[in-house]
Amino acid sequence: MSELPSAVDVVVVGGGNAAFCAALSAAEHGVSVLVLERAPEDESGGNSRFTAGAFRCVYDGVDDLQALMPDLTEQEISVTDFGTYTEEKFFDDMGRVTEYRTDPDLCELLVTRSRDTMRWMRGKGVRFAPIYGRQAYKIDGRFKFWGGLTVEAWGGGPGLVDALTASARKNGIQVVYEARATALIADDDGVKGVRVRHQGKTREIAAKAVVLASGGFQSNTEMRTRYLGPNWELAKIRGTRFNTGDGIKMALDIGAMPTGNWSGSHAVGWDRNAPEFGDLAVGDNFQKHSYPWGIMINADGERFVDEGADFRNYTYAKYGRVILMQPGQFAWQVFDAKIIPMLRDEYRIKRVTKVRADTLEELVQKLEDVNADKALATIMDYNAAVMTDVPFDPNVKDGRGTKGLAIPKTNWANTVDTPPFEAYAVTCGITFTFGGLKVDTSAQVMDTDGQVIPGLCAAGELVGGIFYFNYPGGTGLMSGAVFGRIAGSSAGAQAAAKK
Ligand SMILES: Cc1cc2nc3c(=O)[nH]c(=O)nc-3n(C[C@H](O)[C@H](O)[C@H](O)COP(=O)(O)OP(=O)(O)OC[C@H]3O[C@@H](n4cnc5c(N)ncnc54)[C@H](O)[C@@H]3O)c2cc1C
């Protein structure tokens, strides 16, 4: 087991994507870097390890994608419409989903540095692949990517964390597991190190600069309920149990400025019987993200949201909250035989809460804790309202909606009338919290007087001000990488200057 040094140039707190990007970037300044990961090695990597590894990044065409994925074959290119994801589109998406609250300076960095940061990560040994299947459907022999999400890390989240860890080791960065930072050591001149609990002992490590990349506070029931509000203690945690807000608290304790959407979070529809925290053997497969093709029914037997308001990439992160607010904090997603073959892979795992029936009457009886008569009436009313004259096309917002319902469905409205029928029970699974620390454009943490705290940088989930209310899929990893790289560079430069 790796021993803790008593002094190092840069300490990085956390062991996920943001932390490793910060560590690799700091090391480019020729300084010594120590990564402190609270989790044991087999649970290390934070939420980043739980992901599918999807990155939202700018590309202006296939050339940009080939630069990231040189293994892309001519055959793949010939049968795929990759489209583009321009800076303008990324800005639009961030503005729209955050209701124009996103910090314009941080958003600009996120968007304009995304392409270059992906290339930098590739240079550090991370491999990428196109997200066939989840983000592109094959129609008439051609794939078409939609929703601005085209690239994933090779091997998903585990592959990403393993590649970053290997790269860190290759670059002489020391990684210590089961090392929990508990406080920042600071005086009037700024941050001078961290206090750490490791193998049952509390130690101090002197450092010229510290990067906090230890995630949000979603895994802390008390903070979650205090800041997000009633019922949030009842949500399940999709990912790591280790993101309990330590980094945020440590920084606030020395006068850092809180900012952003402290009552907001990324939260999705997640298997009703999933465990309290994420399970690495299942990864993100407790999520149930094919709801845009079906309908969702609550305990009262009613629909409660426009399942087809937009591509799942732009609605899934806010619908967890909507499900949490339903009676009993659950919903059933209902599909018929027309859609069942299209359901995402995550619907076919063993640990799934699912019922199946050959008639709608039988199906509604099987929906546990639901008003069956009302549910049947809801499905019938919905079926009668579907604009069946508009063709269904999952690759575009097809405008096949409903007419005359109090809660409309805007796109992909398919009748639920062809047996067999299936239904899946979901509750709210929280991914990460949106409120956090205020940073400037060099990822340095600001204090409540609006001044930079010397020697303290931050990146990843614990940075506030980027996401409000909602989130475009694949942006968490991109944000962690962009701001991790910037934070590491700032910390590395500060440490190098003090040498
Ligand atoms: C199931 C799931 C699927 C997801 N899918 C995607 C996706 O496909 N694409 C995407 O962009 N985003 C996805 N996300 C969101 C994404 O995981 C996060 O936005 C991103 O990984 C955050 O990176 P981070 O480095 O800030 O935090 P993390 O990866 O969570 O890392 C935080 C680290 O800090 C450590 N830590 C905590 N406290 C301390 C302490 N006191 N001392 C030392 N270490 C500490 C933790 O152990 C952990 O290693 C998903 C999340 C989940 C849960």
XYZ file of C-alpha atoms and ligand atoms in Angstrom:
552
model
C 0.000 0.000 0.000
C 1.230 3.433 -0.978
C 2.463 5.629 1.899
C 1.494 9.250 2.309
C 4.307 11.786 1.846
C 4.531 14.661 4.346
C 4.902 17.259 1.574
C 4.184 17.456 -2.148
C 3.803 20.248 -4.708
C 0.159 19.610 -5.678
C -2.474 17.578 -3.827
C -5.561 16.507 -5.773
C -8.510 15.470 -3.598
C -10.633 12.825 -5.349
C -10.100 9.913 -7.675
C -12.595 10.423 -10.510
C -12.386 11.900 -13.985
C -12.009 15.526 -12.855
C -9.311 14.603 -10.328
C -7.205 12.602 -12.757
C -7.506 15.231 -15.490
C -6.340 17.799 -12.918
C -3.463 15.591 -11.782
C -2.266 14.910 -15.341
C -2.487 18.582 -16.219
C -0.633 19.687 -13.060
C 2.152 17.185 -13.771
C 2.783 18.910 -17.110
C 4.293 21.773 -15.046
C 7.073 19.513 -13.781
C 5.751 19.418 -10.223
C 5.128 16.447 -7.912
C 1.447 15.438 -7.690
C -0.409 13.326 -5.129
C -3.954 12.018 -5.688
C -5.921 11.287 -2.508
C -8.815 8.902 -3.128
C -11.144 8.278 -0.199
C -12.473 4.985 -1.587
C -10.665 1.656 -1.467
C -9.091 0.784 -4.808
C -11.865 -1.626 -5.863
C -14.507 1.091 -5.359
C -12.351 3.959 -6.594
C -13.129 6.314 -9.452
C -16.217 7.965 -8.012
C -19.258 8.493 -10.189
C -16.952 8.513 -13.183
C -16.533 4.741 -12.876
C -20.329 4.239 -12.843
C -20.872 6.025 -16.157
C -21.169 4.663 -19.647
C -18.407 7.155 -20.427
C -20.453 9.377 -22.752
C -18.811 12.764 -23.489
C -20.651 15.729 -25.020
C -18.097 17.506 -27.183
C -18.004 19.818 -30.155
C -17.267 18.347 -33.594
C -17.717 19.993 -36.951
C -17.744 16.789 -38.960
C -16.315 13.323 -39.378
C -12.744 14.687 -39.484
C -12.993 15.826 -35.872
C -14.359 12.436 -34.869
C -11.585 10.620 -36.736
C -9.023 12.664 -34.831
C -10.515 11.221 -31.634
C -11.294 7.776 -33.001
C -8.774 6.848 -35.694
C -10.130 3.280 -35.619
C -13.385 4.452 -37.228
C -13.664 2.324 -40.388
C -14.656 3.526 -43.860
C -17.527 1.049 -43.665
C -18.808 2.624 -40.419
C -18.498 6.082 -41.906
C -20.369 5.058 -45.052
C -23.430 3.765 -43.122
C -23.555 6.532 -40.502
C -24.855 10.059 -40.461
C -22.771 11.552 -37.611
C -24.002 15.066 -38.368
C -22.213 17.815 -36.469
C -22.279 19.208 -32.958
C -21.167 22.782 -33.314
C -20.186 25.226 -30.573
C -23.367 27.123 -31.349
C -25.495 24.023 -30.773
C -23.708 23.199 -27.496
C -24.268 26.800 -26.293
C -27.931 26.572 -27.313
C -28.393 23.302 -25.452
C -26.718 24.595 -22.283
C -28.730 27.816 -22.388
C -32.058 26.141 -23.051
C -31.841 23.341 -20.479
C -30.485 25.597 -17.720
C -33.102 28.252 -18.503
C -30.216 30.613 -19.330
C -28.865 30.521 -15.776
C -25.576 28.818 -16.609
C -22.586 31.015 -15.760
C -21.677 32.460 -19.183
C -17.908 32.429 -18.578
C -17.814 28.856 -17.314
C -20.208 27.712 -20.024
C -17.993 29.296 -22.661
C -14.978 27.380 -21.367
C -16.948 24.146 -21.255
C -18.095 24.533 -24.843
C -15.023 26.032 -26.500
C -12.486 23.776 -24.760
C -14.434 20.537 -25.202
C -12.933 19.460 -28.537
C -9.359 20.272 -27.594
C -9.709 18.654 -24.171
C -10.906 15.408 -25.760
C -7.821 15.406 -27.991
C -5.661 16.091 -24.936
C -7.246 13.135 -23.136
C -6.552 10.945 -26.131
C -2.946 12.106 -25.948
C -2.946 10.932 -22.317
C -4.028 7.426 -23.341
C -7.844 7.558 -23.147
C -9.503 5.809 -26.110
C -12.908 6.726 -27.529
C -15.639 5.002 -29.592
C -18.937 6.049 -31.216
C -22.085 5.383 -29.137
C -23.911 3.141 -31.593
C -27.065 1.665 -30.091
C -27.885 4.171 -27.385
C -27.441 7.340 -29.447
C -28.118 6.173 -33.011
C -30.786 3.849 -34.383
C -30.398 1.953 -37.641
C -33.209 2.897 -39.992
C -33.239 1.752 -43.632
C -29.646 0.505 -43.270
C -28.255 3.799 -41.925
C -27.408 5.008 -38.454
C -28.183 8.598 -37.544
C -26.771 10.188 -34.387
C -29.070 12.540 -32.482
C -29.045 14.728 -29.405
C -25.436 15.947 -29.523
C -23.987 12.831 -27.921
C -21.753 10.745 -30.168
C -18.553 9.749 -28.338
C -17.911 7.507 -25.348
C -14.773 6.365 -23.575
C -13.572 2.914 -24.570
C -14.713 0.466 -21.870
C -17.238 3.007 -20.491
C -16.667 4.512 -17.047
C -14.449 1.671 -15.794
C -12.335 1.901 -18.966
C -12.056 5.660 -18.545
C -10.934 5.513 -14.902
C -8.506 2.668 -15.592
C -6.958 4.551 -18.536
C -6.612 7.761 -16.500
C -5.127 5.896 -13.525
C -2.601 4.111 -15.735
C -1.679 7.410 -17.356
C -1.228 9.064 -13.948
C 1.103 6.299 -12.807
C 3.057 6.532 -16.056
C 3.486 10.251 -15.430
C 4.883 9.718 -11.937
C 1.732 10.772 -10.076
C 1.265 9.043 -6.725
C -2.241 7.706 -6.006
C -3.178 6.784 -2.435
C -6.469 4.976 -1.730
C -8.518 5.043 1.477
C -7.107 8.515 2.074
C -9.901 10.886 3.029
C -9.137 14.591 3.056
C -10.902 16.117 6.040
C -9.734 19.752 6.084
C -7.717 22.355 4.221
C -4.723 23.850 5.984
C -4.826 27.550 5.255
C -3.719 30.931 6.578
C -3.951 34.514 5.368
C -1.734 33.655 2.392
C -3.980 30.882 1.173
C -4.001 27.096 1.184
C -0.865 25.320 2.411
C -1.956 21.691 2.484
C -4.578 19.202 3.596
C -5.442 17.157 6.639
C -6.015 13.504 5.735
C -7.346 10.432 7.487
C -5.544 7.322 6.275
C -5.357 3.856 7.881
C -7.043 5.183 11.000
C -4.590 8.057 11.516
C -4.970 11.768 10.825
C -1.972 13.317 9.098
C -1.087 16.662 7.560
C 0.375 16.973 4.085
C 1.997 20.252 3.084
C 1.289 21.360 -0.486
C 1.931 24.421 -2.626
C -1.507 24.073 -4.205
C -4.598 21.892 -3.755
C -7.232 20.871 -6.299
C -10.604 19.799 -4.895
C -12.331 17.257 -7.156
C -14.220 15.201 -4.601
C -17.719 15.355 -6.055
C -21.046 16.762 -4.889
C -23.077 16.066 -1.731
C -25.650 13.657 -3.176
C -24.512 10.736 -1.020
C -25.002 12.701 2.198
C -28.643 12.203 3.237
C -28.635 15.110 5.639
C -27.177 17.629 3.168
C -29.364 16.304 0.364
C -32.520 16.869 2.374
C -31.318 20.175 3.803
C -30.547 21.684 0.401
C -32.765 19.847 -2.099
C -35.812 19.688 0.159
C -38.466 17.256 1.409
C -38.454 13.692 0.039
C -34.879 13.836 -1.218
C -33.816 11.602 1.661
C -35.968 8.980 -0.093
C -34.074 9.102 -3.392
C -31.627 6.382 -4.385
C -28.016 7.246 -5.174
C -27.048 6.151 -8.682
C -23.329 6.162 -8.143
C -20.628 6.241 -5.488
C -21.384 6.361 -1.773
C -18.279 8.487 -1.178
C -19.431 11.877 -2.521
C -20.695 13.287 0.767
C -19.832 16.921 0.181
C -16.450 16.854 1.955
C -14.666 19.089 -0.559
C -17.454 21.650 -0.546
C -17.543 21.760 3.267
C -13.748 22.023 3.582
C -13.695 24.980 1.210
C -16.688 26.726 2.816
C -14.926 26.324 6.174
C -12.083 28.550 4.967
C -14.383 31.172 3.445
C -15.093 29.898 -0.084
C -18.110 31.281 -1.910
C -21.041 28.935 -2.518
C -22.769 29.382 -5.870
C -25.213 27.811 -8.281
C -28.393 25.792 -7.990
C -28.085 24.470 -4.422
C -31.623 23.081 -4.471
C -31.101 21.409 -7.843
C -29.643 18.123 -8.967
C -29.322 15.673 -11.809
C -31.815 12.895 -11.079
C -33.342 10.220 -13.301
C -35.854 7.381 -13.439
C -34.099 4.460 -11.677
C -35.296 0.955 -10.801
C -37.705 1.149 -7.873
C -35.941 -1.723 -6.120
C -32.355 -0.647 -6.797
C -30.066 -0.569 -3.741
C -29.507 2.634 -1.754
C -26.204 3.345 -3.555
C -24.890 2.375 -6.971
C -23.647 -1.143 -7.643
C -20.584 -1.321 -9.878
C -21.676 -4.729 -11.185
C -24.762 -3.027 -12.669
C -23.273 0.388 -13.464
C -25.845 2.698 -15.024
C -28.225 -0.143 -15.960
C -30.748 0.561 -13.191
C -31.723 3.617 -15.245
C -34.719 3.219 -17.543
C -34.401 5.706 -20.365
C -36.759 4.487 -23.098
C -39.707 6.381 -21.602
C -39.920 8.769 -24.619
C -41.319 5.844 -26.656
C -43.947 4.873 -24.028
C -45.987 6.393 -21.220
C -45.481 6.764 -17.459
C -48.252 6.179 -14.917
C -48.225 7.089 -11.218
C -49.909 5.534 -8.149
C -53.146 7.356 -8.963
C -53.170 5.672 -12.369
C -52.429 8.944 -14.143
C -49.870 10.264 -16.572
C -47.998 13.202 -15.050
C -45.386 14.416 -17.537
C -44.832 14.853 -21.299
C -42.670 11.775 -21.866
C -41.855 12.925 -25.411
C -41.110 16.602 -24.755
C -37.600 16.202 -26.226
C -34.896 13.596 -26.860
C -34.145 11.685 -23.668
C -30.743 13.491 -23.496
C -32.583 16.714 -22.676
C -35.285 15.447 -20.299
C -33.943 12.450 -18.361
C -31.917 14.497 -15.836
C -34.949 16.498 -14.689
C -37.578 13.720 -14.726
C -36.134 11.990 -11.645
C -37.338 14.939 -9.588
C -40.767 14.748 -11.220
C -41.011 11.037 -10.301
C -39.879 11.768 -6.721
C -42.757 14.237 -6.374
C -45.397 11.594 -7.321
C -47.388 9.831 -4.584
C -45.207 7.042 -3.179
C -42.230 8.392 -5.170
C -42.601 5.946 -8.058
C -44.003 5.457 -11.546
C -44.525 2.627 -14.001
C -43.242 2.932 -17.575
C -45.619 1.133 -19.958
C -44.776 -0.245 -23.430
C -46.393 -2.585 -25.941
C -45.019 -5.149 -28.395
C -44.327 -2.478 -31.032
C -41.775 -0.806 -28.767
C -40.399 -3.660 -26.634
C -37.756 -4.661 -29.240
C -36.516 -1.031 -29.247
C -36.001 -0.762 -25.480
C -32.466 0.072 -24.409
C -30.202 -2.722 -23.115
C -30.784 -1.640 -19.510
C -34.353 -3.055 -19.725
C -32.977 -6.538 -20.277
C -30.882 -6.903 -17.112
C -31.728 -9.503 -14.448
C -32.259 -7.055 -11.586
C -35.259 -5.263 -13.054
C -38.709 -4.548 -11.622
C -40.925 -5.620 -14.494
C -44.387 -7.047 -15.177
C -45.714 -8.535 -18.395
C -49.271 -9.297 -19.559
C -51.249 -10.218 -22.651
C -54.095 -7.783 -22.070
C -54.200 -4.253 -20.747
C -56.773 -5.321 -18.139
C -54.322 -7.910 -16.804
C -51.394 -5.504 -17.017
C -52.968 -2.779 -14.862
C -53.781 -5.356 -12.176
C -50.095 -6.212 -12.048
C -48.917 -2.608 -11.548
C -48.121 -2.738 -7.845
C -49.516 0.134 -5.717
C -51.426 1.650 -8.661
C -55.139 2.489 -9.032
C -55.792 -0.126 -11.730
C -59.165 1.160 -13.012
C -57.809 4.649 -13.404
C -54.641 3.352 -15.080
C -56.720 1.463 -17.658
C -58.822 4.558 -18.358
C -55.650 6.629 -18.712
C -54.189 4.228 -21.284
C -57.466 4.158 -23.257
C -57.718 7.969 -23.278
C -54.113 8.228 -24.338
C -54.548 5.683 -27.155
C -57.534 7.613 -28.469
C -55.531 10.857 -28.478
C -52.489 9.640 -30.467
C -52.010 11.333 -33.871
C -51.621 8.037 -35.713
C -51.494 9.780 -39.087
C -48.004 11.154 -38.267
C -45.252 8.530 -38.801
C -43.126 7.428 -35.823
C -39.388 8.138 -36.203
C -37.120 7.740 -33.137
C -34.156 9.486 -34.838
C -35.883 12.885 -35.059
C -38.411 14.832 -32.996
C -41.203 13.380 -35.135
C -44.107 15.549 -33.985
C -46.260 12.456 -33.541
C -48.078 13.734 -30.487
C -51.441 13.532 -28.768
C -54.516 15.716 -29.195
C -56.747 16.954 -26.414
C -55.042 15.490 -23.327
C -54.503 17.612 -20.204
C -50.925 16.315 -20.171
C -49.907 16.046 -23.817
C -47.215 13.886 -25.316
C -45.376 15.925 -27.945
C -43.310 13.373 -29.861
C -43.094 9.608 -30.356
C -46.672 9.007 -29.175
C -47.320 5.335 -29.925
C -50.560 3.628 -29.023
C -50.284 1.032 -26.272
C -52.511 -1.612 -27.841
C -50.468 -4.521 -29.174
C -49.776 -7.445 -26.825
C -47.719 -8.460 -25.021
C -47.427 -5.437 -22.740
C -44.590 -4.706 -20.354
C -44.238 -2.218 -17.493
C -41.181 -1.216 -15.468
C -41.267 0.403 -12.015
C -38.987 3.377 -11.429
C -38.239 5.770 -8.613
C -35.860 8.731 -8.404
C -32.140 8.045 -8.693
C -29.975 11.074 -7.932
C -26.743 11.410 -9.911
C -25.118 14.563 -8.566
C -25.934 17.906 -6.993
C -25.702 21.192 -8.917
C -24.753 23.633 -6.136
C -21.096 24.052 -5.260
C -18.067 26.301 -5.112
C -17.563 29.480 -7.097
C -14.515 29.347 -9.358
C -13.050 31.861 -11.788
C -12.055 31.066 -15.369
C -8.763 29.584 -14.199
C -10.721 27.216 -11.910
C -9.405 28.969 -8.803
C -11.832 28.972 -5.898
C -13.249 32.406 -4.976
C -13.963 33.556 -1.444
C -17.045 35.359 -0.175
C -15.296 38.694 -0.719
C -14.944 37.879 -4.392
C -11.190 37.264 -4.189
C -9.312 34.194 -5.335
C -8.164 31.891 -2.507
C -4.467 31.402 -3.346
C -3.466 27.793 -3.763
C -7.000 26.401 -4.092
C -8.603 25.158 -7.322
C -11.677 23.031 -7.982
C -13.215 20.914 -10.737
C -16.035 18.485 -11.421
C -19.320 18.011 -9.610
C -18.397 20.320 -6.727
C -18.130 23.401 -8.976
C -21.361 25.413 -8.838
C -22.933 27.665 -11.439
C -22.726 25.452 -14.533
C -25.962 23.421 -14.316
C -29.377 24.620 -13.198
C -32.651 22.623 -13.211
C -31.517 20.242 -15.946
C -28.529 19.044 -17.882
C -27.669 17.866 -21.397
C -26.521 14.205 -21.250
C -22.762 13.626 -21.369
C -21.809 17.031 -19.971
C -20.678 15.894 -16.506
C -17.611 14.088 -17.773
C -16.872 16.868 -20.255
C -17.133 19.505 -17.542
C -14.907 17.467 -15.209
C -12.310 17.056 -17.954
C -12.320 20.699 -19.108
C -12.223 22.189 -15.605
C -9.982 19.431 -14.267
C -7.431 20.257 -16.920
C -7.715 23.995 -16.217
C -7.593 23.518 -12.418
C -4.575 21.227 -12.687
C -2.798 23.718 -14.884
C -3.506 26.598 -12.459
C -2.384 24.537 -9.469
C 0.690 23.244 -11.303
C 1.692 26.747 -12.371
C 1.237 28.113 -8.831
C 3.268 25.273 -7.367
C 6.006 25.655 -9.994
C 6.228 29.383 -9.232
C 6.815 28.642 -5.522
C 9.642 26.177 -6.179
C -24.805 5.853 -13.086
C -24.204 7.118 -13.637
C -24.061 7.271 -15.013
C -23.518 8.461 -15.523
N -23.295 8.561 -16.876
C -22.662 9.638 -17.363
C -22.242 9.695 -18.719
O -22.372 8.721 -19.486
N -21.648 10.855 -19.155
C -21.420 11.913 -18.322
O -20.898 12.928 -18.765
N -21.743 11.863 -17.019
C -22.349 10.744 -16.526
N -22.640 10.701 -15.195
C -22.266 11.851 -14.346
C -20.748 11.764 -14.083
O -20.486 10.561 -13.449
C -20.245 12.894 -13.226
O -20.705 14.116 -13.682
C -18.720 12.897 -13.242
O -18.191 11.605 -13.231
C -18.206 13.664 -12.058
O -16.798 13.565 -12.023
P -16.019 14.060 -10.728
O -14.612 13.676 -10.980
O -16.390 15.437 -10.401
O -16.635 13.166 -9.535
P -16.418 11.639 -9.204
O -16.087 10.843 -10.406
O -17.601 11.209 -8.419
O -15.135 11.637 -8.279
C -15.173 12.145 -6.965
C -14.099 11.436 -6.199
O -13.841 12.063 -4.948
C -13.622 11.051 -3.985
N -13.815 11.669 -2.667
C -14.951 12.116 -2.097
N -14.683 12.674 -0.904
C -13.343 12.613 -0.723
C -12.466 13.015 0.301
N -12.905 13.628 1.415
N -11.133 12.763 0.163
C -10.645 12.128 -0.946
N -11.451 11.723 -1.948
C -12.783 11.969 -1.848
C -14.564 9.972 -4.367
O -14.239 8.734 -3.787
C -14.397 9.985 -5.889
O -13.303 9.218 -6.280
C -23.159 9.516 -14.652
C -23.269 9.338 -13.274
C -23.771 8.154 -12.762
C -23.858 7.991 -11.270
